[in-house]
Amino acid sequence: MRLAKYLALTGCCSRRAATRLIRDGLVRINERVATHVDTVTLTDTENGQQCAETIYVNDELIAAVEAKAYWLFNKAVGTDSRLLADLPCSLLHLLPSSPRLYPIGRLDKDSRGLLILTNDGELTHKLMHPDFGHAKTYHVQVDRPFDDAFLTSMAAGVNYKDVTTLPCVMSRLDSDKYQITLTQGLNRQIRRMSQALGFKVIDLKRVSIQSLQLGDLPEGCMRPLSSVELTELLASVA
């Protein structure tokens, strides 16, 4: 198995992040700096899949492949999605010590709503890679009422900086609130689209990713996905 894929399976990080770590010389395999062409040998044991090689990331020994875990988290405004131990508001401080979970993608610190937490690097890769075009839905409030022309312009795609966004699905929730479904994941995309049309986002909440719905989970809380939710989510990204 390719080294980057194995690191994703362990829950250490996503496959894309593993590729960057290998590129930056931060991964060692059997006491030497790893390269992108390295592979590992896996064996099945009573404790799960074990790697015949010794792998270190940032000088930390990587443990065996953990059982896959899938959680839904309702992030509050003010929680930072980056997993940084020295950041008091980091999501890292809200996560269990085991299994080691990380979020699929991020929500800005000033946004809230649904995050998927997992140690499944393959699922992370499929949901994050732009080529797959998976749907994410948000409820957004702006600083003043808008007309239907605003909805039409947003849906068609918006130009800002050197970017033209892909078409998206828009609907009105209230005079100053809308629902938007994106298949694109540009940095601060919704805020920048709205700003380009003369509106400031004052509240942004992600309510679904593919088939997975936030529902009535209280803010700041997390729970495991049900078997039905997991089956539908995995089927939607297959």
Tab-separated table of C-alpha atoms in Angstrom, residues 38-224:
chain	number	residue	atom	x	y	z
A	38	ASP	CA	7.413	4.348	-0.622
A	39	THR	CA	4.986	1.552	0.193
A	40	VAL	CA	4.186	-0.319	3.404
A	41	THR	CA	3.330	-3.949	4.124
A	42	LEU	CA	0.163	-4.646	6.116
A	43	THR	CA	-0.800	-7.800	7.991
A	44	ASP	CA	-4.131	-8.657	9.626
A	45	THR	CA	-3.953	-9.340	13.369
A	46	GLU	CA	-6.415	-9.659	16.251
A	47	ASN	CA	-5.864	-5.958	16.946
A	48	GLY	CA	-6.495	-4.868	13.378
A	49	GLN	CA	-4.112	-4.157	10.533
A	50	GLN	CA	-0.474	-3.832	11.533
A	51	CYS	CA	2.279	-2.243	9.473
A	52	ALA	CA	5.535	-4.186	9.119
A	53	GLU	CA	7.473	-0.920	8.849
A	54	THR	CA	7.978	1.687	11.577
A	55	ILE	CA	6.448	5.031	10.574
A	56	TYR	CA	7.020	8.421	12.201
A	57	VAL	CA	5.267	11.697	11.410
A	58	ASN	CA	6.817	14.802	12.980
A	59	ASP	CA	8.919	12.385	15.079
A	60	GLU	CA	5.745	10.801	16.503
A	61	LEU	CA	5.337	7.044	16.121
A	62	ILE	CA	2.219	6.238	14.134
A	63	ALA	CA	0.008	3.619	15.753
A	64	ALA	CA	-1.824	0.796	14.011
A	65	VAL	CA	-4.937	1.358	11.948
A	66	GLU	CA	-7.828	2.190	14.292
A	67	ALA	CA	-11.377	1.058	13.751
A	68	LYS	CA	-13.168	3.649	11.636
A	69	ALA	CA	-15.260	6.215	13.502
A	70	TYR	CA	-17.751	8.736	12.122
A	71	TRP	CA	-19.186	11.574	14.188
A	72	LEU	CA	-21.377	14.583	13.520
A	73	PHE	CA	-20.447	17.842	15.282
A	74	ASN	CA	-22.392	21.103	15.481
A	75	LYS	CA	-19.656	23.715	15.555
A	76	ALA	CA	-20.328	26.998	17.324
A	77	VAL	CA	-19.103	30.412	16.223
A	78	GLY	CA	-15.716	30.987	17.843
A	79	THR	CA	-14.467	27.416	17.562
A	80	ASP	CA	-11.471	27.170	15.256
A	81	SER	CA	-11.503	24.091	13.003
A	82	ARG	CA	-7.715	23.899	12.922
A	83	LEU	CA	-6.311	21.214	15.214
A	84	LEU	CA	-3.679	23.300	16.994
A	85	ALA	CA	-2.786	22.382	20.571
A	86	ASP	CA	-1.570	25.885	21.434
A	87	LEU	CA	-4.806	27.528	20.248
A	88	PRO	CA	-7.311	27.785	23.151
A	89	CYS	CA	-10.353	27.905	20.845
A	90	SER	CA	-9.188	24.979	18.687
A	91	LEU	CA	-11.584	22.141	17.931
A	92	LEU	CA	-8.776	19.853	19.091
A	93	HIS	CA	-9.638	20.573	22.735
A	94	LEU	CA	-13.214	19.333	22.236
A	95	LEU	CA	-12.316	15.992	20.664
A	96	PRO	CA	-11.944	12.658	22.501
A	97	SER	CA	-8.444	11.290	23.004
A	98	SER	CA	-9.453	8.074	21.280
A	99	PRO	CA	-10.266	7.441	18.543
A	100	ARG	CA	-8.211	10.225	16.996
A	101	LEU	CA	-10.688	12.253	14.944
A	102	TYR	CA	-10.234	15.159	12.562
A	103	PRO	CA	-12.763	17.248	10.642
A	104	ILE	CA	-13.497	16.734	6.970
A	105	GLY	CA	-12.844	20.238	5.724
A	106	ARG	CA	-13.272	23.333	7.821
A	107	LEU	CA	-15.768	25.965	8.788
A	108	ASP	CA	-14.479	29.475	9.348
A	109	LYS	CA	-14.165	30.533	12.974
A	110	ASP	CA	-17.079	32.934	12.476
A	111	SER	CA	-19.304	30.258	10.867
A	112	ARG	CA	-21.231	27.453	12.516
A	113	GLY	CA	-22.963	24.185	11.830
A	114	LEU	CA	-22.197	20.711	10.566
A	115	LEU	CA	-18.735	19.173	10.614
A	116	ILE	CA	-18.043	15.500	9.967
A	117	LEU	CA	-15.381	14.126	12.319
A	118	THR	CA	-13.652	10.897	11.334
A	119	ASN	CA	-10.422	8.939	11.087
A	120	ASP	CA	-11.358	7.634	7.633
A	121	GLY	CA	-8.855	9.160	5.253
A	122	GLU	CA	-10.516	7.684	2.179
A	123	LEU	CA	-13.858	9.327	2.980
A	124	THR	CA	-12.059	12.589	3.689
A	125	HIS	CA	-10.327	12.403	0.323
A	126	LYS	CA	-13.587	11.780	-1.543
A	127	LEU	CA	-15.476	14.594	0.200
A	128	MET	CA	-12.652	17.131	-0.035
A	129	HIS	CA	-11.342	16.602	-3.553
A	130	PRO	CA	-12.839	19.238	-5.880
A	131	ASP	CA	-13.250	16.757	-8.743
A	132	PHE	CA	-16.016	14.909	-6.878
A	133	GLY	CA	-18.298	17.953	-6.551
A	134	HIS	CA	-20.184	16.883	-3.427
A	135	ALA	CA	-23.074	19.027	-2.206
A	136	LYS	CA	-22.954	21.156	0.934
A	137	THR	CA	-25.956	23.261	2.001
A	138	TYR	CA	-25.896	26.415	4.127
A	139	HIS	CA	-28.399	28.811	5.678
A	140	VAL	CA	-27.142	32.375	5.376
A	141	GLN	CA	-28.308	35.729	6.755
A	142	VAL	CA	-27.058	38.960	5.209
A	143	ASP	CA	-27.102	42.519	6.536
A	144	ARG	CA	-30.217	43.706	4.670
A	145	PRO	CA	-33.114	42.405	2.560
A	146	PHE	CA	-32.372	41.313	-0.999
A	147	ASP	CA	-34.460	40.996	-4.149
A	148	ASP	CA	-34.893	38.029	-6.473
A	149	ALA	CA	-32.184	39.374	-8.774
A	150	PHE	CA	-29.683	38.675	-6.004
A	151	LEU	CA	-30.772	35.015	-5.878
A	152	THR	CA	-30.503	34.747	-9.652
A	153	SER	CA	-27.029	36.289	-9.704
A	154	MET	CA	-25.755	34.045	-6.927
A	155	ALA	CA	-27.182	30.945	-8.608
A	156	ALA	CA	-25.553	31.769	-11.940
A	157	GLY	CA	-22.070	32.202	-10.473
A	158	VAL	CA	-20.305	35.287	-9.141
A	159	ASN	CA	-17.050	36.973	-10.178
A	160	TYR	CA	-14.653	38.159	-7.490
A	161	LYS	CA	-10.905	38.643	-7.591
A	162	ASP	CA	-9.783	36.222	-10.341
A	163	VAL	CA	-12.529	33.676	-9.601
A	164	THR	CA	-15.840	32.851	-11.235
A	165	THR	CA	-17.837	30.496	-9.028
A	166	LEU	CA	-19.713	27.537	-10.407
A	167	PRO	CA	-23.522	27.659	-10.638
A	168	CYS	CA	-25.266	26.752	-7.407
A	169	VAL	CA	-28.782	26.202	-6.063
A	170	MET	CA	-30.394	29.151	-4.257
A	171	SER	CA	-33.705	29.612	-2.457
A	172	ARG	CA	-35.161	32.300	-0.205
A	173	LEU	CA	-35.723	31.619	3.499
A	174	ASP	CA	-36.700	35.172	4.532
A	175	SER	CA	-36.305	38.751	3.361
A	176	ASP	CA	-32.629	38.707	4.416
A	177	LYS	CA	-31.932	34.933	4.554
A	178	TYR	CA	-31.225	32.375	1.876
A	179	GLN	CA	-30.312	28.728	1.449
A	180	ILE	CA	-27.404	27.893	-0.841
A	181	THR	CA	-26.132	24.495	-2.015
A	182	LEU	CA	-22.574	24.439	-3.338
A	183	THR	CA	-20.562	21.754	-5.075
A	184	GLN	CA	-17.461	23.932	-4.875
A	185	GLY	CA	-15.360	24.621	-1.804
A	186	LEU	CA	-13.433	27.846	-2.264
A	187	ASN	CA	-12.091	29.691	0.750
A	188	ARG	CA	-14.805	31.886	2.322
A	189	GLN	CA	-16.769	31.421	-0.877
A	190	ILE	CA	-20.258	32.346	0.325
A	191	ARG	CA	-19.058	35.468	2.123
A	192	ARG	CA	-17.097	36.614	-0.912
A	193	MET	CA	-19.947	35.880	-3.336
A	194	SER	CA	-22.344	37.892	-1.199
A	195	GLN	CA	-19.850	40.723	-0.756
A	196	ALA	CA	-19.281	40.936	-4.506
A	197	LEU	CA	-23.014	41.634	-4.887
A	198	GLY	CA	-23.039	44.284	-2.143
A	199	PHE	CA	-24.113	42.252	0.903
A	200	LYS	CA	-22.347	41.314	4.115
A	201	VAL	CA	-22.918	37.877	5.658
A	202	ILE	CA	-23.776	38.156	9.339
A	203	ASP	CA	-24.632	34.499	9.998
A	204	LEU	CA	-23.585	31.358	8.135
A	205	LYS	CA	-24.661	27.870	9.166
A	206	ARG	CA	-23.904	24.617	7.341
A	207	VAL	CA	-26.919	22.328	7.594
A	208	SER	CA	-25.998	19.356	5.387
A	209	ILE	CA	-23.197	17.549	3.576
A	210	GLN	CA	-24.441	15.197	0.897
A	211	SER	CA	-27.153	13.073	2.593
A	212	LEU	CA	-26.065	13.946	6.142
A	213	GLN	CA	-28.280	16.475	7.941
A	214	LEU	CA	-27.384	18.551	11.008
A	215	GLY	CA	-30.916	18.235	12.369
A	216	ASP	CA	-31.548	19.348	15.943
A	217	LEU	CA	-28.153	18.457	17.429
A	218	PRO	CA	-27.397	21.205	19.995
A	219	GLU	CA	-24.607	23.626	19.202
A	220	GLY	CA	-21.252	22.506	20.545
A	221	CYS	CA	-22.347	18.864	20.778
A	222	MET	CA	-21.304	15.782	18.820
A	223	ARG	CA	-22.655	12.271	18.306
A	224	PRO	CA	-21.776	9.153	16.288
